[in-house]
Amino acid sequence: MHERRQQPEWFLKSFKAQQDFIEDPAALCIALCTRRAGKSYGAGLKLIKTAYERPGVSCLYIALTQESAYRIMWKDVLKAIDRQFNLGIEFRETKMTAILPNGSVIYLSGADNRKDEMDKLLGQKYAEVIIDEAFKYRIDTHALIHDILEPATADYNGRITLIGTPNNFVQSYPAKIIKRDDPRWSIHRWTALDNPHIRENFKARMDSILKNDPEAYSSAWFRQNYLGELVVDTRDLIYKFDPASIIDEMPDSVSEWRFVLGVSYSHRGFIGLVVWAYSEDHREAFLVESYRVEDHNFSRAVEEAAVLNEFYQFTEIVSTGISTKLLDELQGRFGIAFSDPGVLPKAEMITLFNDELKQDNIKVLSKNTDIVVEWEQLTWDSKTFNGGQREHPLADNFLANAALYSWYNCFNFNYQPVTSKDEIDEYWDKLADRIKRRRLAEDNPDDYEYFDSTY
């Protein structure tokens, strides 16, 4: 058996930010870093240090796939640390397990490609868990951490650590934790400029980029890769929304406003409700209201729709993500008729929607902040699906979906602009006559002589 006479000098080559991260005793921890910042070495040292100091325990390293776990951690980190400190670790290649002389074991696993990989982690006990590439997962990271791994660390009073680099998916679970500064989590952030082993080369590369392109400093790719910031590259956004389209109040309209409700349901238990308004006096469609119902009981959302319907008297109620059986049941229970969202593929509908956005034919009332946040964060998934583009499966898109499918049932595009003087005079004559007939109808509600379906 391999024996040691003294404790290794673990931090002989480490720098302050890396050492603070490794020694953090917090049960839940996140490290957000740029590339070349030393986070992988820090994660490997954290695993080995725990396994070395706590005989007979299990530790776990998780990457997106087993292949990436092997590529990132196996040879260039764990084996390098073993050589550095002469630890005598036995590396079993076929099972991707590293066994220390004291009986502790470090397992390497992938969890993002298949659900059964995540299920294999059930029923185990771990003293240390590292989840690498944590900002890229397509599985439910919240469930992986709190439903599977957190109970698995209870026996050893263990720790769970997420590490990764910024990318366009700023709706990932760790990104949300950082943004709201969740008090349950200890958060570490550093860049390659904090790493003395790479600092000079990294800074030289930054200086060269900024010298050739001073505008690069404000670009998303530079801020992600060199500053470690959680920002989205606007070029990759699905919805081309311009904040200039936000308005404070609805314009006047002589013609009748027509209202359309969109209802979007997700299997994750979120419901989006969006109200559109349009009239024949305006080329634009107006997004009036939007909010989520964070409840797994869909009946609550339909009750909300019923209340809205009493106020707006919708011409259409468009639903998406709801089974036909459930729709029939809800329609019978609440007396609300739901329309089909249309037959166009979603990508084509988004293209049409973006064309309207670019032409400033979609206006959004300023109170609708949640849907604006969705539009400003939704990017296409970097992984294609059946050769085509798709949204990230964990993205918050409930309001965006409700808005998209219900907007398609607005008919503001039927608006015909007035151009010549004769057309203008004719328009105003018709408008004055319509106002007169409407007032007569209001004064004589039982007199059908003045009824006009265009009111």
Coordinates of C-alpha atoms in Angstrom, one line a residue:
M1 CA 0.0 0.0 0.0
H2 CA 1.2 3.5 -0.9
E3 CA 2.0 5.5 2.3
R4 CA 2.7 9.2 3.0
R5 CA 4.5 10.7 5.9
Q6 CA 3.1 14.2 5.7
Q7 CA 0.2 16.2 4.5
P8 CA 0.7 17.4 0.9
E9 CA 1.3 21.2 0.4
W10 CA -1.9 21.5 -1.6
F11 CA -1.7 25.1 -2.5
L12 CA 2.0 25.4 -3.4
K13 CA 1.0 26.4 -7.0
S14 CA -2.4 27.8 -6.3
F15 CA -3.4 31.5 -6.3
K16 CA -5.7 33.3 -3.9
A17 CA -9.0 33.2 -5.9
Q18 CA -8.4 29.5 -6.6
Q19 CA -7.5 28.6 -3.0
D20 CA -10.5 30.5 -1.6
F21 CA -12.7 28.5 -3.9
I22 CA -11.1 25.1 -2.9
E23 CA -11.2 25.8 0.8
D24 CA -14.8 27.2 0.8
P25 CA -16.7 25.0 3.4
A26 CA -20.2 26.0 1.9
A27 CA -22.5 23.1 1.2
L28 CA -23.6 24.8 -2.1
C29 CA -21.0 26.6 -4.2
I30 CA -20.6 28.2 -7.7
A31 CA -17.5 29.2 -9.6
L32 CA -18.1 31.3 -12.7
C33 CA -14.8 31.9 -14.6
T34 CA -13.4 32.7 -18.0
R35 CA -11.5 30.1 -19.9
R36 CA -7.9 29.5 -18.8
A37 CA -8.8 30.8 -15.3
G38 CA -7.7 27.6 -13.6
K39 CA -11.2 26.4 -12.5
S40 CA -10.7 22.8 -13.8
Y41 CA -7.5 22.4 -11.9
G42 CA -9.2 23.9 -8.8
A43 CA -12.1 21.5 -9.1
G44 CA -9.8 18.5 -9.4
L45 CA -7.7 19.6 -6.4
K46 CA -10.9 20.1 -4.4
L47 CA -12.0 16.5 -5.3
I48 CA -8.6 14.9 -4.5
K49 CA -8.1 17.0 -1.3
T50 CA -11.5 15.9 0.1
A51 CA -10.9 12.2 -0.9
Y52 CA -7.4 12.3 0.6
E53 CA -8.5 13.8 3.9
R54 CA -11.6 11.7 4.4
P55 CA -10.8 8.0 4.1
G56 CA -13.4 5.7 2.6
V57 CA -15.6 8.3 1.0
S58 CA -16.9 8.7 -2.5
C59 CA -16.5 11.9 -4.6
L60 CA -18.1 12.6 -7.9
Y61 CA -17.2 14.7 -11.0
I62 CA -20.0 15.3 -13.5
A63 CA -19.6 16.8 -17.0
L64 CA -22.1 17.0 -19.9
T65 CA -21.0 13.6 -21.2
Q66 CA -18.6 10.9 -20.1
E67 CA -16.4 11.8 -23.1
S68 CA -16.1 15.4 -21.9
A69 CA -15.6 14.3 -18.3
Y70 CA -12.6 12.2 -19.5
R71 CA -11.3 14.9 -21.7
I72 CA -11.4 17.7 -19.1
M73 CA -10.7 16.0 -15.8
W74 CA -9.1 12.6 -16.2
K75 CA -5.6 13.0 -17.8
D76 CA -4.8 16.7 -17.6
V77 CA -6.1 17.3 -14.1
L78 CA -6.5 14.2 -11.8
K79 CA -3.5 12.4 -13.2
A80 CA -1.4 15.5 -13.2
I81 CA -2.3 16.2 -9.5
D82 CA -1.5 12.6 -8.6
R83 CA 2.0 13.0 -10.2
Q84 CA 2.5 16.4 -8.6
F85 CA 1.9 15.2 -5.0
N86 CA 2.9 11.5 -5.5
L87 CA -0.4 10.3 -4.1
G88 CA -0.4 6.7 -5.5
I89 CA -3.9 6.9 -7.0
E90 CA -5.0 3.9 -9.0
F91 CA -6.8 4.9 -12.2
R92 CA -9.2 2.4 -13.7
E93 CA -9.8 3.6 -17.2
T94 CA -12.7 1.4 -18.2
K95 CA -14.9 2.5 -15.2
M96 CA -13.4 6.0 -15.0
T97 CA -12.8 5.7 -11.3
A98 CA -9.8 7.0 -9.3
I99 CA -9.1 5.0 -6.1
L100 CA -6.9 6.5 -3.4
P101 CA -4.8 4.4 -1.0
N102 CA -7.1 5.3 1.9
G103 CA -10.1 3.7 0.1
S104 CA -11.7 6.9 -1.1
V105 CA -13.0 6.8 -4.7
I106 CA -13.5 9.6 -7.3
Y107 CA -16.1 8.8 -10.0
L108 CA -16.4 10.5 -13.3
S109 CA -19.8 10.7 -15.0
G110 CA -21.8 12.4 -17.7
A111 CA -25.4 13.5 -17.0
D112 CA -26.7 15.7 -19.8
N113 CA -27.1 13.3 -22.7
R114 CA -29.6 10.7 -21.3
K115 CA -31.9 10.7 -18.3
D116 CA -30.8 7.3 -17.2
E117 CA -27.3 8.7 -16.6
M118 CA -28.8 11.0 -14.0
D119 CA -30.8 8.2 -12.5
K120 CA -27.6 6.2 -11.9
L121 CA -26.6 8.8 -9.3
L122 CA -29.6 7.9 -7.1
G123 CA -29.0 6.0 -3.9
Q124 CA -25.3 6.9 -3.7
K125 CA -23.4 8.8 -0.9
Y126 CA -20.9 11.6 -1.8
A127 CA -18.6 13.8 0.2
E128 CA -17.8 16.1 -2.7
V129 CA -19.6 16.7 -6.0
I130 CA -18.4 18.9 -8.8
I131 CA -20.7 19.7 -11.7
D132 CA -18.6 21.1 -14.6
E133 CA -20.0 23.0 -17.6
A134 CA -22.9 23.8 -15.4
F135 CA -24.2 26.7 -17.5
K136 CA -24.8 24.5 -20.5
Y137 CA -27.0 21.7 -19.3
R138 CA -30.2 20.7 -21.1
I139 CA -31.5 18.5 -18.3
D140 CA -33.3 20.0 -15.3
T141 CA -30.2 21.1 -13.3
H142 CA -32.4 22.2 -10.3
A143 CA -33.8 18.6 -10.0
L144 CA -30.3 17.1 -10.4
I145 CA -28.9 19.2 -7.6
H146 CA -31.8 19.3 -5.1
D147 CA -33.7 16.1 -5.8
I148 CA -30.8 13.7 -6.4
L149 CA -27.4 15.1 -5.3
E150 CA -28.3 17.1 -2.2
P151 CA -29.8 14.1 -0.4
A152 CA -26.8 12.1 -1.5
T153 CA -24.4 14.4 0.3
A154 CA -26.3 14.4 3.6
D155 CA -24.6 11.3 5.1
Y156 CA -21.1 12.8 4.7
N157 CA -22.2 16.4 5.2
G158 CA -20.8 16.9 1.8
R159 CA -20.6 19.8 -0.7
I160 CA -22.0 20.4 -4.2
T161 CA -20.1 22.8 -6.5
L162 CA -21.0 24.1 -9.9
I163 CA -18.3 25.4 -12.2
G164 CA -18.5 26.9 -15.8
T165 CA -17.9 29.7 -18.2
P166 CA -20.5 32.3 -19.4
N167 CA -22.5 31.6 -22.5
N168 CA -25.7 32.9 -24.2
F169 CA -28.0 30.7 -22.1
V170 CA -28.4 33.2 -19.2
Q171 CA -31.5 31.4 -18.1
S172 CA -29.5 28.4 -16.7
Y173 CA -30.1 27.5 -13.1
P174 CA -26.6 28.6 -11.9
A175 CA -27.0 31.9 -13.9
K176 CA -30.2 32.6 -12.1
I177 CA -28.6 31.9 -8.8
I178 CA -25.8 34.4 -9.5
K179 CA -28.2 37.1 -10.8
R180 CA -30.4 37.0 -7.7
D181 CA -27.4 36.5 -5.4
D182 CA -29.1 33.5 -3.7
P183 CA -28.0 33.5 0.0
R184 CA -28.0 29.6 0.0
W185 CA -25.1 29.6 -2.4
S186 CA -21.5 30.7 -2.0
I187 CA -20.5 32.4 -5.3
H188 CA -16.9 32.7 -6.6
R189 CA -16.0 34.7 -9.7
W190 CA -12.5 35.2 -11.2
T191 CA -10.9 35.5 -14.6
A192 CA -7.6 34.4 -16.2
L193 CA -6.1 37.7 -15.2
D194 CA -6.2 36.3 -11.6
N195 CA -4.2 33.3 -12.6
P196 CA -0.5 34.1 -12.5
H197 CA 0.4 31.1 -14.7
I198 CA -1.5 32.5 -17.6
R199 CA -2.0 36.2 -16.8
E200 CA 0.6 37.8 -19.1
N201 CA -0.5 35.8 -22.2
F202 CA -4.1 36.4 -21.5
K203 CA -3.6 40.1 -21.0
A204 CA -1.6 40.3 -24.2
R205 CA -4.4 38.6 -26.1
M206 CA -6.9 41.1 -24.7
D207 CA -4.8 44.1 -25.5
S208 CA -4.3 42.9 -29.1
I209 CA -8.0 42.4 -29.6
L210 CA -8.9 45.8 -28.2
K211 CA -6.1 47.5 -30.2
N212 CA -7.5 46.2 -33.5
D213 CA -11.1 46.6 -32.5
P214 CA -11.8 49.1 -29.6
E215 CA -15.6 48.4 -29.9
A216 CA -14.9 44.7 -28.9
Y217 CA -15.0 45.7 -25.2
S218 CA -18.7 46.2 -25.3
S219 CA -19.4 43.1 -27.4
A220 CA -21.0 40.0 -25.8
W221 CA -18.4 37.5 -26.9
F222 CA -15.6 39.6 -25.4
R223 CA -17.5 40.2 -22.1
Q224 CA -18.3 36.5 -21.9
N225 CA -14.8 35.1 -22.7
Y226 CA -12.5 37.7 -21.3
L227 CA -14.5 39.4 -18.5
G228 CA -16.6 36.5 -17.3
E229 CA -19.9 38.3 -17.6
L230 CA -23.4 36.7 -18.0
V231 CA -24.6 38.5 -21.1
V232 CA -26.4 37.5 -24.3
D233 CA -25.1 38.1 -27.8
T234 CA -28.0 40.0 -29.4
R235 CA -27.1 38.6 -32.8
D236 CA -28.2 35.2 -31.5
L237 CA -31.5 36.3 -30.1
I238 CA -34.6 34.5 -31.4
Y239 CA -36.9 37.5 -31.2
K240 CA -35.6 40.8 -32.6
F241 CA -37.3 43.0 -30.2
D242 CA -36.4 46.7 -30.0
P243 CA -37.1 48.5 -26.7
A244 CA -38.1 51.5 -28.8
S245 CA -41.3 49.7 -29.4
I246 CA -42.3 50.1 -25.7
I247 CA -45.1 52.6 -25.2
D248 CA -46.8 53.9 -22.0
E249 CA -50.4 53.9 -23.1
M250 CA -52.7 52.8 -25.9
P251 CA -53.4 55.2 -28.7
D252 CA -57.0 56.5 -29.4
S253 CA -59.1 54.5 -31.8
V254 CA -62.5 55.3 -33.2
S255 CA -63.0 51.8 -34.4
E256 CA -63.7 49.0 -32.0
W257 CA -60.8 47.5 -30.3
R258 CA -60.6 43.7 -30.7
F259 CA -58.8 41.6 -28.1
V260 CA -57.1 38.2 -28.4
L261 CA -55.9 36.1 -25.5
G262 CA -52.9 33.7 -25.8
V263 CA -52.5 30.9 -23.3
S264 CA -49.3 28.8 -23.3
Y265 CA -48.9 25.8 -21.0
S266 CA -45.7 23.8 -20.3
H267 CA -45.2 20.4 -18.7
R268 CA -42.9 22.2 -16.3
G269 CA -46.0 23.7 -14.6
F270 CA -45.9 27.3 -15.9
I271 CA -48.7 29.0 -17.8
G272 CA -48.3 32.2 -19.8
L273 CA -51.2 34.6 -20.4
V274 CA -50.9 37.4 -23.0
V275 CA -53.6 39.9 -24.2
W276 CA -53.3 41.5 -27.7
A277 CA -55.4 44.5 -29.0
Y278 CA -55.9 45.6 -32.6
S279 CA -58.3 47.8 -34.5
E280 CA -58.8 48.9 -38.1
D281 CA -57.5 52.3 -37.3
H282 CA -54.0 51.1 -36.6
R283 CA -51.5 49.0 -38.5
E284 CA -49.8 47.9 -35.2
A285 CA -50.8 45.2 -32.8
F286 CA -50.6 46.2 -29.2
L287 CA -49.5 43.8 -26.4
V288 CA -51.7 44.9 -23.5
E289 CA -51.1 42.5 -20.7
S290 CA -48.8 39.5 -20.0
Y291 CA -48.1 37.5 -16.9
R292 CA -47.3 34.0 -15.7
V293 CA -49.3 31.7 -13.5
E294 CA -46.7 29.6 -11.7
D295 CA -49.0 26.8 -10.7
H296 CA -49.2 23.2 -11.8
N297 CA -53.0 23.4 -11.7
F298 CA -54.0 24.5 -15.2
S299 CA -57.5 25.2 -13.9
R300 CA -56.3 28.3 -12.1
A301 CA -54.9 29.7 -15.4
V302 CA -58.2 29.0 -17.2
E303 CA -60.1 30.8 -14.3
E304 CA -57.8 33.7 -14.9
A305 CA -58.6 33.6 -18.6
A306 CA -62.3 33.6 -17.7
V307 CA -61.9 36.8 -15.6
L308 CA -60.0 38.4 -18.4
N309 CA -62.6 37.4 -20.9
E310 CA -65.4 39.1 -18.9
F311 CA -63.4 42.4 -19.1
Y312 CA -62.0 42.2 -22.7
Q313 CA -64.7 40.0 -24.5
F314 CA -62.0 38.3 -26.6
T315 CA -62.6 37.6 -30.2
E316 CA -60.2 34.7 -30.0
I317 CA -58.6 32.6 -27.2
V318 CA -55.6 30.8 -28.6
S319 CA -54.0 28.0 -26.6
T320 CA -50.7 26.1 -27.2
G321 CA -49.1 23.1 -25.4
I322 CA -52.5 21.7 -24.2
S323 CA -53.8 18.2 -25.1
T324 CA -57.1 17.9 -27.0
K325 CA -58.6 15.9 -24.2
L326 CA -57.7 18.5 -21.6
L327 CA -59.0 21.3 -23.8
D328 CA -62.3 19.6 -24.2
E329 CA -62.6 19.2 -20.5
L330 CA -61.7 22.8 -19.7
Q331 CA -63.9 24.2 -22.4
G332 CA -66.9 22.3 -21.0
R333 CA -66.1 23.4 -17.4
F334 CA -65.4 27.1 -17.9
G335 CA -67.4 27.8 -21.1
I336 CA -64.4 29.3 -22.9
A337 CA -63.8 28.5 -26.6
F338 CA -60.1 28.0 -27.4
S339 CA -58.9 28.4 -31.0
D340 CA -56.2 26.4 -32.8
P341 CA -52.8 28.2 -32.8
G342 CA -52.4 27.7 -36.6
V343 CA -50.7 25.2 -38.8
L344 CA -47.5 27.1 -39.6
P345 CA -44.2 25.6 -38.2
K346 CA -43.0 27.6 -35.2
A347 CA -39.8 28.8 -36.9
E348 CA -41.9 30.3 -39.8
M349 CA -44.2 32.1 -37.3
I350 CA -41.2 33.5 -35.6
T351 CA -39.9 34.8 -38.9
L352 CA -43.2 36.6 -39.6
F353 CA -43.3 37.9 -36.1
N354 CA -39.7 39.3 -36.4
D355 CA -40.6 41.0 -39.7
E356 CA -43.4 42.8 -37.8
L357 CA -41.0 43.7 -35.0
K358 CA -38.5 45.1 -37.5
Q359 CA -41.2 47.2 -39.2
D360 CA -42.3 48.5 -35.7
N361 CA -45.7 47.0 -36.2
I362 CA -45.8 45.5 -32.7
K363 CA -46.1 47.8 -29.7
V364 CA -45.7 46.7 -26.1
L365 CA -47.2 48.5 -23.1
S366 CA -44.4 49.4 -20.6
K367 CA -45.9 47.3 -17.7
N368 CA -45.1 44.0 -19.6
T369 CA -41.5 43.7 -18.3
D370 CA -41.5 39.9 -17.9
I371 CA -42.1 39.1 -21.6
V372 CA -39.5 41.7 -22.6
V373 CA -37.0 39.9 -20.4
E374 CA -37.9 36.6 -22.1
W375 CA -37.4 38.1 -25.6
E376 CA -34.1 39.6 -24.6
Q377 CA -32.8 36.3 -23.3
L378 CA -34.1 33.6 -25.7
T379 CA -31.5 32.3 -28.0
W380 CA -31.4 29.2 -30.3
D381 CA -30.0 26.1 -28.7
S382 CA -26.4 25.5 -29.8
K383 CA -27.4 21.8 -30.4
T384 CA -29.5 21.4 -33.5
F385 CA -32.5 19.1 -33.4
N386 CA -33.2 16.9 -36.5
G387 CA -31.1 19.3 -38.5
G388 CA -33.0 22.4 -37.5
Q389 CA -33.0 25.1 -34.9
R390 CA -34.8 24.9 -31.6
E391 CA -35.0 26.9 -28.4
H392 CA -33.1 25.6 -25.3
P393 CA -35.3 23.0 -23.7
L394 CA -34.9 24.7 -20.3
A395 CA -35.5 28.3 -21.5
D396 CA -38.3 30.3 -20.0
N397 CA -40.5 30.9 -23.1
F398 CA -44.1 30.7 -21.7
L399 CA -45.0 34.3 -22.4
A400 CA -43.1 34.4 -25.7
N401 CA -45.1 31.3 -26.9
A402 CA -48.4 32.7 -25.7
A403 CA -47.7 36.0 -27.5
L404 CA -46.5 34.4 -30.7
Y405 CA -49.4 32.1 -31.3
S406 CA -52.1 34.5 -30.3
W407 CA -50.5 37.4 -32.3
Y408 CA -51.0 35.2 -35.4
N409 CA -54.7 35.6 -34.8
C410 CA -54.7 39.4 -34.8
F411 CA -55.8 41.1 -38.1
N412 CA -54.1 44.4 -37.8
F413 CA -52.4 43.8 -41.1
N414 CA -55.8 44.4 -42.8
Y415 CA -55.3 48.1 -42.0
Q416 CA -55.3 50.2 -45.2
P417 CA -53.4 53.6 -45.0
V418 CA -55.0 56.7 -46.4
T419 CA -52.7 58.4 -49.0
S420 CA -54.3 60.9 -51.4
K421 CA -56.3 64.1 -50.4
D422 CA -59.5 62.6 -51.8
E423 CA -59.0 59.4 -49.7
I424 CA -58.3 61.6 -46.7
D425 CA -61.5 63.6 -47.2
E426 CA -63.5 60.4 -47.8
Y427 CA -62.0 58.8 -44.7
W428 CA -62.9 61.7 -42.4
D429 CA -66.5 61.8 -43.9
K430 CA -66.9 58.1 -43.2
L431 CA -65.4 58.6 -39.7
A432 CA -67.8 61.5 -38.9
D433 CA -70.8 59.4 -40.2
R434 CA -69.7 56.4 -38.1
I435 CA -69.5 58.6 -35.0
K436 CA -72.9 60.0 -35.7
R437 CA -74.5 56.6 -36.2
R438 CA -72.8 55.2 -33.1
R439 CA -74.1 58.0 -30.9
L440 CA -77.6 57.4 -32.4
A441 CA -77.3 53.7 -31.6
E442 CA -76.3 54.5 -28.1
D443 CA -79.2 56.8 -27.6
N444 CA -81.6 54.3 -29.3
P445 CA -80.3 50.9 -28.3
D446 CA -83.6 49.2 -29.4
D447 CA -83.6 50.8 -32.8
Y448 CA -81.9 48.4 -35.2
E449 CA -82.0 51.0 -38.0
Y450 CA -78.8 52.4 -36.6
F451 CA -77.0 49.1 -35.9
D452 CA -73.7 48.7 -37.7
S453 CA -71.5 45.6 -37.1
T454 CA -68.4 47.7 -37.6
Y455 CA -68.8 49.6 -34.4

